[in-house]
Amino acid sequence: MSENINDPEQLETEAMDLFWMQRAYELAQRGAAEGEVPVGAVLVRNDEVIAEGWNRPISANDPTAHAEVNVLRAAAQQIGNYRLLNTTLYVTLEPCVMCAGALIHSRVSRLVYAAKEPRTGAVESVFDVLQDERHNHRVEVTSGVMAEECANLLQEFFRQKRLK
């Protein structure tokens, strides 16, 4: 919840973050149904979706086909520019080093992620790639939006895999 409940702009931002994260969660569920690790992502500019997707490294035979990279690629094609200025990426899991690097290079303005990734998270958990002062671009970060739901989805996915 917002630190200042009297700030309408902050309340609106939190509501939009929840709205778009719910969409990313739906996409993660779609990935799980396809047998992929359930991570979903949505890239938004001015409250409009530019691109959305989910993890596809298994089905695409592509180790770089993480949800974030898939969405950034699709968005760049959609707008005809590799610079994705003034955008927010919503993703259900803390990005890895590769995906964090892609956010920097694409100039995404803001990242909102749900669950922390304690083994490979490159935003806060293991590394702090996005805020490293050696980069010429910083990405604003909000974490924890729907963290419990997204973490539960991942845990259930891996629990089911272990049962097989």
Backbone as JSON, one array per atom type, in Angstrom:
{
  "sequence": "MSENINDPEQLETEAMDLFWMQRAYELAQRGAAEGEVPVGAVLVRNDEVIAEGWNRPISANDPTAHAEVNVLRAAAQQIGNYRLLNTTLYVTLEPCVMCAGALIHSRVSRLVYAAKEPRTGAVESVFDVLQDERHNHRVEVTSGVMAEECANLLQEFFRQKRLK",
  "N": [[0.83, -1.19, 0.0], [0.34, 2.32, -0.51], [2.59, 4.76, 0.82], [1.69, 7.29, 1.3], [-1.47, 7.72, 1.6], [-3.09, 9.74, 0.77], [-2.28, 10.68, -1.64], [-3.32, 11.05, -4.74], [-2.16, 10.5, -7.26], [-0.21, 8.57, -6.68], [-1.85, 6.52, -5.76], [-3.27, 5.97, -8.11], [-1.18, 5.06, -9.74], [-0.46, 2.71, -8.36], [-2.83, 1.25, -8.7], [-2.87, 0.93, -11.49], [-0.51, -0.52, -11.79], [-1.23, -2.92, -10.54], [-3.33, -3.73, -12.23], [-2.0, -4.16, -14.74], [-0.15, -6.07, -13.95], [-1.78, -8.18, -13.34], [-2.52, -8.91, -15.9], [-0.02, -9.77, -16.89], [0.31, -11.96, -15.22], [-1.76, -13.64, -16.17], [-0.65, -14.23, -18.67], [1.61, -15.61, -17.85], [0.4, -17.87, -16.82], [-0.54, -18.95, -19.19], [1.89, -19.62, -20.39], [2.69, -21.64, -18.59], [0.74, -23.55, -19.16], [1.65, -24.36, -21.6], [3.84, -25.74, -20.9], [6.07, -24.3, -20.29], [8.32, -22.48, -18.11], [6.48, -20.58, -15.89], [6.39, -17.45, -16.6], [5.31, -14.26, -17.23], [4.97, -11.29, -19.25], [4.39, -7.8, -19.88], [4.56, -4.96, -21.9], [4.08, -1.55, -21.58], [2.95, 1.61, -22.7], [1.83, 4.82, -22.04], [-0.56, 3.81, -20.9], [-1.27, 1.84, -22.73], [-0.96, -1.32, -24.28], [2.02, -2.31, -25.75], [3.41, -4.61, -26.38], [3.21, -8.09, -25.49], [3.9, -11.15, -23.72], [5.3, -14.43, -22.95], [7.45, -16.77, -21.25], [9.39, -18.75, -23.52], [11.56, -20.47, -24.05], [11.83, -23.29, -24.22], [9.93, -24.26, -26.13], [10.7, -22.71, -28.32], [13.26, -23.47, -28.67], [15.34, -21.81, -27.81], [17.57, -20.25, -25.85], [17.46, -17.6, -25.13], [14.85, -16.81, -25.11], [13.28, -15.61, -23.05], [10.5, -14.27, -21.22], [10.68, -11.45, -20.95], [12.59, -10.69, -22.93], [11.32, -11.64, -25.25], [9.11, -9.93, -25.29], [10.33, -7.38, -25.46], [11.57, -7.6, -27.97], [9.32, -7.93, -29.66], [8.01, -5.51, -29.17], [9.85, -3.6, -30.12], [9.79, -4.2, -32.84], [7.12, -3.59, -33.31], [6.93, -0.8, -32.84], [8.92, 0.11, -34.46], [11.48, 0.8, -33.61], [14.4, 0.34, -31.71], [14.74, 1.54, -29.31], [12.93, 1.83, -26.5], [11.54, 4.02, -25.27], [10.03, 5.74, -22.49], [8.43, 3.69, -21.44], [6.88, 1.04, -19.55], [7.71, -2.01, -18.14], [6.04, -4.85, -17.15], [6.47, -7.68, -15.25], [6.31, -11.05, -14.12], [8.29, -12.21, -12.6], [11.39, -11.49, -11.04], [13.81, -10.11, -13.16], [16.54, -11.79, -14.88], [20.15, -11.57, -15.36], [20.63, -11.32, -18.15], [18.13, -10.36, -19.08], [17.84, -8.03, -17.57], [19.96, -6.56, -18.6], [19.0, -6.25, -21.22], [16.83, -4.57, -20.72], [18.13, -2.22, -20.01], [19.57, -1.62, -22.39], [17.48, -1.25, -24.17], [16.28, 0.95, -23.18], [14.06, 1.02, -21.47], [11.86, 2.64, -19.28], [10.76, 2.04, -16.8], [10.46, -0.67, -14.52], [8.3, -3.1, -13.32], [8.03, -5.65, -11.16], [6.95, -8.86, -9.92], [7.48, -11.4, -8.16], [10.41, -12.14, -6.26], [13.6, -13.41, -7.35], [15.52, -15.48, -5.9], [17.83, -16.89, -6.63], [18.9, -16.11, -9.15], [18.21, -13.5, -9.57], [18.55, -10.3, -10.95], [18.05, -7.71, -10.28], [17.52, -6.96, -7.64], [17.82, -9.12, -5.85], [20.16, -10.9, -6.19], [21.99, -9.58, -7.85], [22.46, -6.09, -8.71], [21.88, -4.9, -11.25], [20.45, -2.94, -12.72], [20.72, -0.48, -11.43], [23.36, 0.13, -11.42], [25.93, 2.41, -11.41], [27.67, 2.67, -13.5], [26.36, 2.36, -15.86], [24.74, 4.15, -18.52], [22.08, 4.54, -18.39], [19.27, 4.4, -16.3], [16.83, 2.35, -14.75], [13.74, 2.75, -13.36], [12.45, 1.06, -10.55], [9.88, -1.01, -9.3], [8.85, -3.34, -7.0], [7.26, -6.43, -5.96], [4.52, -6.39, -6.57], [1.73, -8.27, -6.64], [3.25, -10.38, -5.7], [3.01, -12.72, -4.08], [1.04, -14.31, -5.39], [2.26, -14.75, -7.9], [4.66, -16.01, -7.16], [3.57, -18.31, -6.01], [2.44, -19.52, -8.28], [4.73, -20.19, -9.75], [5.97, -21.94, -7.89], [4.07, -24.01, -7.72], [4.1, -24.91, -10.36], [6.72, -26.0, -10.56], [6.52, -27.91, -8.56], [4.65, -29.65, -9.65], [6.15, -30.53, -11.84], [8.16, -31.99, -10.57], [6.69, -34.14, -9.65], [6.21, -35.64, -11.85]],
  "CA": [[0.0, 0.0, 0.0], [1.05, 3.57, -0.62], [3.01, 5.4, 2.07], [0.84, 8.46, 1.47], [-2.77, 7.34, 1.04], [-3.77, 10.93, 0.29], [-1.68, 11.06, -2.91], [-4.11, 10.4, -5.8], [-1.29, 10.01, -8.32], [0.39, 7.32, -6.21], [-2.91, 5.5, -5.74], [-3.54, 5.61, -9.49], [-0.05, 4.25, -10.19], [-0.6, 1.39, -7.75], [-3.96, 0.57, -9.34], [-2.44, 0.53, -12.83], [0.47, -1.59, -11.62], [-1.99, -4.15, -10.26], [-4.06, -4.08, -13.45], [-1.1, -4.73, -15.75], [0.47, -7.29, -13.43], [-2.78, -9.24, -13.51], [-2.4, -9.37, -17.29], [1.23, -10.54, -16.96], [0.01, -13.23, -14.54], [-2.52, -14.45, -17.13], [0.29, -14.69, -19.68], [2.44, -16.62, -17.19], [-0.43, -19.08, -16.78], [-0.53, -19.49, -20.55], [3.18, -20.28, -20.53], [2.65, -22.88, -17.82], [-0.09, -24.5, -19.91], [2.47, -24.83, -22.71], [4.99, -26.45, -20.36], [7.17, -23.36, -20.07], [8.36, -21.87, -16.78], [5.43, -19.55, -15.98], [6.74, -16.04, -16.45], [4.63, -13.44, -18.22], [5.41, -9.9, -19.3], [3.61, -6.85, -20.67], [5.2, -3.65, -22.03], [3.01, -0.56, -21.67], [3.28, 3.04, -22.83], [0.61, 5.63, -21.99], [-1.67, 2.92, -20.57], [-1.6, 0.97, -23.85], [-0.02, -2.42, -24.48], [2.82, -2.33, -26.98], [3.66, -6.03, -26.63], [3.07, -8.97, -24.34], [4.35, -12.5, -24.01], [5.64, -15.31, -21.85], [8.65, -17.58, -21.49], [9.26, -19.72, -24.59], [12.84, -21.07, -24.44], [11.69, -24.71, -24.53], [9.23, -24.42, -27.41], [11.44, -22.01, -29.38], [14.66, -23.94, -28.69], [16.09, -20.55, -27.78], [17.84, -19.91, -24.46], [17.2, -16.18, -24.86], [13.42, -16.54, -25.28], [12.61, -15.27, -21.79], [9.33, -13.41, -21.42], [11.1, -10.05, -21.13], [13.24, -10.53, -24.23], [10.28, -11.79, -26.27], [8.29, -8.71, -25.31], [11.13, -6.27, -25.97], [11.72, -7.8, -29.42], [8.04, -7.65, -30.31], [7.72, -4.08, -29.05], [10.74, -2.88, -31.02], [9.23, -4.39, -34.17], [5.83, -2.9, -33.36], [7.08, 0.66, -32.96], [9.95, 0.42, -35.45], [12.63, 1.42, -32.96], [14.93, -0.49, -30.63], [14.66, 2.32, -28.08], [11.55, 1.75, -26.0], [11.47, 5.13, -24.32], [8.77, 6.05, -21.8], [7.65, 2.47, -21.31], [6.95, 0.28, -18.31], [7.63, -3.46, -18.31], [5.48, -5.61, -16.03], [6.89, -9.07, -15.37], [5.9, -11.78, -12.93], [9.47, -12.68, -11.87], [12.56, -10.61, -11.12], [14.64, -10.44, -14.33], [17.92, -12.3, -14.79], [21.17, -10.64, -15.87], [20.38, -11.07, -19.57], [16.94, -9.54, -19.25], [18.14, -6.71, -17.0], [20.77, -5.88, -19.61], [18.13, -5.88, -22.33], [16.05, -3.41, -20.29], [19.02, -1.05, -20.1], [19.87, -1.31, -23.79], [16.26, -0.8, -24.85], [15.89, 2.21, -22.54], [12.79, 0.96, -20.76], [11.9, 3.62, -18.2], [10.33, 1.53, -15.5], [10.22, -2.09, -14.37], [7.47, -3.53, -12.19], [8.03, -7.1, -11.13], [6.2, -9.45, -8.81], [8.22, -12.27, -7.23], [11.88, -12.11, -6.26], [14.27, -14.62, -7.82], [16.67, -15.5, -4.98], [19.01, -17.56, -7.19], [19.48, -15.43, -10.3], [17.62, -12.17, -9.74], [19.58, -9.32, -11.27], [17.54, -6.37, -10.0], [17.71, -6.72, -6.21], [18.1, -10.3, -5.05], [21.55, -11.36, -6.27], [22.73, -8.47, -8.46], [21.73, -4.83, -8.84], [22.33, -4.48, -12.57], [19.76, -1.77, -13.25], [21.12, 0.77, -10.77], [24.82, 0.27, -11.46], [26.25, 3.77, -11.87], [28.49, 2.63, -14.71], [25.47, 2.4, -17.02], [24.27, 5.5, -18.83], [20.61, 4.56, -18.29], [18.72, 3.78, -15.09], [15.44, 1.92, -14.84], [13.01, 2.85, -12.09], [11.99, -0.29, -10.19], [8.87, -1.29, -8.28], [8.78, -4.8, -6.85], [6.32, -6.98, -5.01], [3.13, -6.32, -6.99], [1.23, -9.64, -6.8], [4.39, -11.28, -5.46], [2.59, -14.01, -3.54], [0.35, -15.07, -6.44], [3.22, -15.14, -8.92], [5.55, -17.0, -6.55], [2.8, -19.56, -5.88], [2.31, -20.1, -9.61], [6.02, -20.82, -10.04], [6.18, -23.08, -6.99], [3.16, -25.09, -8.12], [4.61, -25.42, -11.63], [7.88, -26.86, -10.29], [6.04, -29.04, -7.77], [4.05, -30.58, -10.62], [7.25, -31.11, -12.64], [8.84, -33.0, -9.73], [5.79, -35.28, -9.49], [6.18, -36.41, -13.12]],
  "C": [[0.88, 1.25, 0.0], [1.43, 4.12, 0.75], [2.14, 6.62, 2.36], [-0.51, 8.17, 0.8], [-3.57, 8.53, 0.53], [-3.23, 11.4, -1.05], [-2.41, 10.34, -4.04], [-3.24, 9.82, -6.92], [-0.64, 8.68, -7.93], [-0.64, 6.2, -6.19], [-3.25, 5.05, -7.16], [-2.42, 4.74, -10.06], [-0.15, 2.84, -9.63], [-1.73, 0.59, -8.39], [-3.58, 0.09, -10.74], [-1.41, -0.59, -12.76], [-0.23, -2.93, -11.38], [-2.72, -4.63, -11.51], [-3.15, -4.77, -14.46], [-0.4, -5.98, -15.24], [-0.5, -8.45, -13.51], [-2.74, -9.79, -14.93], [-1.12, -10.21, -17.46], [1.05, -11.91, -16.32], [-0.77, -14.17, -15.46], [-1.6, -15.03, -18.21], [1.23, -15.75, -19.11], [1.67, -17.94, -17.11], [-0.48, -19.74, -18.16], [0.78, -20.22, -20.82], [3.21, -21.61, -19.81], [1.84, -23.95, -18.55], [0.66, -25.08, -21.09], [3.7, -25.59, -22.23], [6.22, -25.6, -20.16], [7.15, -22.89, -18.62], [7.44, -20.66, -16.81], [5.89, -18.14, -15.59], [6.06, -15.3, -17.58], [5.08, -12.01, -18.13], [4.53, -9.08, -20.23], [4.39, -5.53, -20.7], [4.12, -2.63, -22.37], [3.61, 0.83, -21.85], [1.96, 3.79, -22.87], [-0.64, 4.76, -21.81], [-2.15, 2.08, -21.74], [-0.52, -0.1, -24.0], [0.7, -2.24, -25.81], [3.09, -3.78, -27.37], [3.47, -6.8, -25.34], [3.52, -10.36, -24.73], [4.69, -13.27, -22.76], [6.92, -16.06, -22.22], [8.39, -18.57, -22.62], [10.59, -20.38, -24.95], [12.73, -22.54, -24.83], [11.08, -24.88, -25.91], [9.97, -23.77, -28.57], [12.86, -22.56, -29.56], [15.62, -22.75, -28.7], [16.33, -20.16, -26.32], [17.59, -18.44, -24.12], [15.71, -15.84, -24.9], [12.7, -16.4, -23.95], [11.47, -14.31, -22.1], [9.73, -11.97, -21.73], [11.69, -9.82, -22.52], [12.23, -10.67, -25.35], [9.46, -10.52, -26.41], [9.08, -7.53, -25.86], [11.33, -6.39, -27.48], [10.44, -7.43, -30.16], [7.72, -6.16, -30.28], [8.58, -3.26, -30.01], [10.25, -3.0, -32.47], [7.94, -3.59, -34.34], [6.0, -1.4, -33.57], [8.16, 1.07, -33.96], [11.16, 1.11, -34.87], [13.1, 0.52, -31.84], [14.95, 0.25, -29.3], [13.19, 2.39, -27.66], [11.34, 2.78, -24.9], [10.07, 5.29, -23.73], [7.84, 4.84, -21.69], [7.83, 1.87, -19.92], [6.8, -1.2, -18.66], [7.11, -4.07, -17.02], [5.87, -7.05, -16.25], [6.68, -9.78, -14.05], [7.07, -12.28, -12.08], [10.61, -11.7, -12.07], [13.45, -11.04, -12.29], [16.03, -10.96, -13.98], [18.88, -11.26, -15.36], [20.92, -10.31, -17.34], [19.22, -10.1, -19.77], [17.14, -8.13, -18.68], [18.98, -5.9, -17.98], [19.94, -5.42, -20.79], [17.26, -4.66, -21.97], [16.87, -2.13, -20.39], [19.22, -0.65, -21.55], [18.66, -0.82, -24.56], [15.7, 0.5, -24.28], [14.48, 2.19, -21.97], [12.9, 1.88, -19.55], [11.65, 3.02, -16.83], [10.08, 0.03, -15.58], [9.35, -2.31, -13.15], [7.5, -5.05, -12.23], [7.39, -7.6, -9.85], [7.13, -10.17, -7.84], [9.73, -12.08, -7.37], [12.4, -13.45, -6.76], [15.57, -14.74, -7.02], [17.93, -16.16, -5.54], [19.69, -16.75, -8.28], [18.95, -14.03, -10.51], [18.69, -11.1, -9.9], [19.11, -7.88, -11.06], [17.78, -6.01, -8.53], [18.24, -7.93, -5.45], [19.55, -10.73, -5.03], [22.45, -10.25, -6.8], [21.85, -7.23, -8.47], [22.14, -4.19, -10.16], [21.71, -3.14, -12.98], [20.22, -0.45, -12.64], [22.62, 0.99, -10.76], [25.17, 1.6, -12.11], [27.11, 3.8, -13.13], [27.65, 2.63, -15.98], [25.03, 3.83, -17.26], [22.74, 5.6, -18.81], [20.2, 3.85, -17.0], [17.25, 3.44, -15.33], [14.84, 2.05, -13.45], [12.4, 1.48, -11.8], [10.94, -0.25, -9.09], [8.77, -2.8, -8.2], [7.67, -5.17, -5.88], [4.85, -6.91, -5.39], [2.68, -7.74, -7.35], [2.33, -10.68, -6.57], [3.95, -12.66, -5.0], [1.94, -14.89, -4.61], [1.34, -15.6, -7.47], [4.22, -16.17, -8.4], [4.84, -18.34, -6.41], [2.65, -20.27, -7.21], [3.6, -20.83, -10.0], [6.25, -22.06, -9.18], [5.31, -24.26, -7.37], [3.63, -25.72, -9.43], [5.77, -26.4, -11.39], [7.49, -28.07, -9.44], [5.45, -30.1, -8.69], [5.12, -31.26, -11.47], [7.96, -32.22, -11.85], [8.01, -34.26, -9.57], [5.8, -36.2, -10.73], [7.36, -37.34, -13.24]]
}
